[in-house]
Amino acid sequence: MDDFIRNVSHSGDDTDDSYMALHARIEPDMQDHRPCHDKKVKNFTDILEMLYRKFPDPPSQRVLLILNRDSLEKTVTKPNHTNTLAEHNLEVLNRVVRDGLWDGRATVFEAGHVHLQSLGHPIYSRYYSISGSILSYFLALGANIFIGSEVS
């Protein structure tokens, strides 16, 4: 697992391996999570706008997004889904992964269960949801900046 974390967080550029971690709790299950409902910002666009206000220039050239893409995709691809916020958040996610943040001055990367499933490891691949959370935790610890919320 340690080697995998190093490979995921390493930029390939020996000069700077720093990154910012953004723990955006925008998944459908978090939209409905009542105990901390009033403490959440659920719209990914709103989160990014707050980020740009706080940091007019990118504080890091690389941004790790910590979220459960699979949950968004499964919700949006259900027949007759009505969760337009999940659909919006997935569209924004796809755009920032493709185009970057801060007008492309910061690249965006994801890590988590999708990467773990691809390993073929007998434990990490099978229990990819909890393994992905563990991976994200250690990647967040390695970030030079962590952006989250009270519920992160």
PDB file of C-alpha atoms in Angstrom, residues 8-110:
ATOM      1  CA  VAL A   8      -0.452   7.977  -6.858  1.00  0.00           C
ATOM      2  CA  SER A   9       0.800  11.114  -5.116  1.00  0.00           C
ATOM      3  CA  HIS A  10       4.008  11.457  -7.155  1.00  0.00           C
ATOM      4  CA  SER A  11       3.745  13.919 -10.019  1.00  0.00           C
ATOM      5  CA  GLY A  12       6.466  12.392 -12.158  1.00  0.00           C
ATOM      6  CA  ASP A  13       8.323  15.695 -11.865  1.00  0.00           C
ATOM      7  CA  ASP A  14      11.172  15.336  -9.389  1.00  0.00           C
ATOM      8  CA  THR A  15      11.136  19.030  -8.555  1.00  0.00           C
ATOM      9  CA  ASP A  16       7.813  19.225  -6.726  1.00  0.00           C
ATOM     10  CA  ASP A  17       5.643  16.446  -5.341  1.00  0.00           C
ATOM     11  CA  SER A  18       3.464  18.708  -3.228  1.00  0.00           C
ATOM     12  CA  TYR A  19      -0.287  18.731  -3.692  1.00  0.00           C
ATOM     13  CA  MET A  20      -3.421  20.126  -2.125  1.00  0.00           C
ATOM     14  CA  ALA A  21      -6.154  17.720  -1.013  1.00  0.00           C
ATOM     15  CA  LEU A  22      -9.781  18.775  -1.433  1.00  0.00           C
ATOM     16  CA  HIS A  23     -12.259  16.636   0.486  1.00  0.00           C
ATOM     17  CA  ALA A  24     -15.497  17.637  -1.216  1.00  0.00           C
ATOM     18  CA  ARG A  25     -18.368  15.801   0.449  1.00  0.00           C
ATOM     19  CA  ILE A  26     -20.696  16.064  -2.553  1.00  0.00           C
ATOM     20  CA  GLU A  27     -21.742  12.429  -2.871  1.00  0.00           C
ATOM     21  CA  PRO A  28     -25.469  11.609  -2.870  1.00  0.00           C
ATOM     22  CA  ASP A  29     -25.285   9.903   0.538  1.00  0.00           C
ATOM     23  CA  MET A  30     -23.827  13.088   2.008  1.00  0.00           C
ATOM     24  CA  GLN A  31     -26.608  15.165   0.449  1.00  0.00           C
ATOM     25  CA  ASP A  32     -29.066  13.190   2.576  1.00  0.00           C
ATOM     26  CA  HIS A  33     -26.953  12.793   5.719  1.00  0.00           C
ATOM     27  CA  ARG A  34     -29.082  14.604   8.320  1.00  0.00           C
ATOM     28  CA  PRO A  35     -26.845  14.862  11.422  1.00  0.00           C
ATOM     29  CA  CYS A  36     -24.648  17.536   9.849  1.00  0.00           C
ATOM     30  CA  HIS A  37     -27.012  18.796   7.155  1.00  0.00           C
ATOM     31  CA  ASP A  38     -26.607  22.491   8.028  1.00  0.00           C
ATOM     32  CA  LYS A  39     -22.787  22.321   7.961  1.00  0.00           C
ATOM     33  CA  LYS A  40     -22.445  21.100   4.386  1.00  0.00           C
ATOM     34  CA  VAL A  41     -21.996  22.775   1.048  1.00  0.00           C
ATOM     35  CA  LYS A  42     -23.414  20.261  -1.401  1.00  0.00           C
ATOM     36  CA  ASN A  43     -22.900  22.017  -4.728  1.00  0.00           C
ATOM     37  CA  PHE A  44     -19.421  21.408  -6.152  1.00  0.00           C
ATOM     38  CA  THR A  45     -19.484  24.720  -8.028  1.00  0.00           C
ATOM     39  CA  ASP A  46     -20.078  26.582  -4.750  1.00  0.00           C
ATOM     40  CA  ILE A  47     -17.139  24.763  -3.143  1.00  0.00           C
ATOM     41  CA  LEU A  48     -14.845  25.668  -6.035  1.00  0.00           C
ATOM     42  CA  GLU A  49     -15.949  29.314  -5.946  1.00  0.00           C
ATOM     43  CA  MET A  50     -15.101  29.460  -2.231  1.00  0.00           C
ATOM     44  CA  LEU A  51     -11.739  27.897  -3.007  1.00  0.00           C
ATOM     45  CA  TYR A  52     -11.004  30.511  -5.685  1.00  0.00           C
ATOM     46  CA  ARG A  53     -11.984  33.335  -3.311  1.00  0.00           C
ATOM     47  CA  LYS A  54      -9.667  32.006  -0.602  1.00  0.00           C
ATOM     48  CA  PHE A  55      -6.830  31.302  -3.051  1.00  0.00           C
ATOM     49  CA  PRO A  56      -6.938  33.661  -6.067  1.00  0.00           C
ATOM     50  CA  ASP A  57      -3.812  31.874  -7.315  1.00  0.00           C
ATOM     51  CA  PRO A  58      -3.314  28.129  -7.010  1.00  0.00           C
ATOM     52  CA  PRO A  59      -1.583  27.260  -3.732  1.00  0.00           C
ATOM     53  CA  SER A  60      -0.325  24.084  -5.392  1.00  0.00           C
ATOM     54  CA  GLN A  61       0.103  22.952  -8.982  1.00  0.00           C
ATOM     55  CA  ARG A  62      -1.697  19.678  -8.245  1.00  0.00           C
ATOM     56  CA  VAL A  63      -5.004  19.044  -6.507  1.00  0.00           C
ATOM     57  CA  LEU A  64      -6.149  15.687  -5.175  1.00  0.00           C
ATOM     58  CA  LEU A  65      -9.934  15.357  -5.126  1.00  0.00           C
ATOM     59  CA  ILE A  66     -11.091  13.042  -2.378  1.00  0.00           C
ATOM     60  CA  LEU A  67     -14.599  11.863  -3.147  1.00  0.00           C
ATOM     61  CA  ASN A  68     -16.562   8.825  -4.200  1.00  0.00           C
ATOM     62  CA  ARG A  69     -16.958   9.171  -7.979  1.00  0.00           C
ATOM     63  CA  ASP A  70     -18.595   5.751  -8.165  1.00  0.00           C
ATOM     64  CA  SER A  71     -21.457   6.916  -5.964  1.00  0.00           C
ATOM     65  CA  LEU A  72     -22.111   9.918  -8.201  1.00  0.00           C
ATOM     66  CA  GLU A  73     -21.953   7.832 -11.368  1.00  0.00           C
ATOM     67  CA  LYS A  74     -24.262   5.122 -10.026  1.00  0.00           C
ATOM     68  CA  THR A  75     -26.823   7.711  -8.949  1.00  0.00           C
ATOM     69  CA  VAL A  76     -26.772   9.571 -12.259  1.00  0.00           C
ATOM     70  CA  THR A  77     -26.999   6.441 -14.419  1.00  0.00           C
ATOM     71  CA  LYS A  78     -30.051   5.013 -12.636  1.00  0.00           C
ATOM     72  CA  PRO A  79     -33.113   5.015 -14.884  1.00  0.00           C
ATOM     73  CA  ASN A  80     -35.408   7.938 -14.082  1.00  0.00           C
ATOM     74  CA  HIS A  81     -33.033   9.430 -11.513  1.00  0.00           C
ATOM     75  CA  THR A  82     -34.145  12.773 -10.103  1.00  0.00           C
ATOM     76  CA  ASN A  83     -30.962  13.877  -8.358  1.00  0.00           C
ATOM     77  CA  THR A  84     -30.036  16.871 -10.485  1.00  0.00           C
ATOM     78  CA  LEU A  85     -27.471  18.015  -7.935  1.00  0.00           C
ATOM     79  CA  ALA A  86     -25.545  14.729  -8.290  1.00  0.00           C
ATOM     80  CA  GLU A  87     -25.716  15.139 -12.067  1.00  0.00           C
ATOM     81  CA  HIS A  88     -24.381  18.698 -11.806  1.00  0.00           C
ATOM     82  CA  ASN A  89     -21.605  17.681  -9.398  1.00  0.00           C
ATOM     83  CA  LEU A  90     -20.510  14.849 -11.696  1.00  0.00           C
ATOM     84  CA  GLU A  91     -20.399  17.224 -14.672  1.00  0.00           C
ATOM     85  CA  VAL A  92     -18.258  19.671 -12.689  1.00  0.00           C
ATOM     86  CA  LEU A  93     -16.031  16.826 -11.492  1.00  0.00           C
ATOM     87  CA  ASN A  94     -15.475  15.608 -15.043  1.00  0.00           C
ATOM     88  CA  ARG A  95     -14.698  19.137 -16.224  1.00  0.00           C
ATOM     89  CA  VAL A  96     -12.119  19.899 -13.513  1.00  0.00           C
ATOM     90  CA  VAL A  97     -10.403  16.534 -13.955  1.00  0.00           C
ATOM     91  CA  ARG A  98     -10.198  17.203 -17.691  1.00  0.00           C
ATOM     92  CA  ASP A  99      -9.386  20.950 -17.629  1.00  0.00           C
ATOM     93  CA  GLY A 100      -7.801  21.474 -14.212  1.00  0.00           C
ATOM     94  CA  LEU A 101      -8.481  24.275 -11.751  1.00  0.00           C
ATOM     95  CA  TRP A 102      -7.473  27.929 -11.807  1.00  0.00           C
ATOM     96  CA  ASP A 103      -7.833  28.062 -15.605  1.00  0.00           C
ATOM     97  CA  GLY A 104      -5.688  24.955 -15.993  1.00  0.00           C
ATOM     98  CA  ARG A 105      -2.824  26.180 -13.808  1.00  0.00           C
ATOM     99  CA  ALA A 106      -3.451  23.322 -11.369  1.00  0.00           C
ATOM    100  CA  THR A 107      -3.949  19.751 -12.523  1.00  0.00           C
ATOM    101  CA  VAL A 108      -6.482  17.570 -10.763  1.00  0.00           C
ATOM    102  CA  PHE A 109      -6.076  13.918  -9.884  1.00  0.00           C
ATOM    103  CA  GLU A 110      -8.294  11.413  -8.169  1.00  0.00           C
TER     104      GLU A 110
END
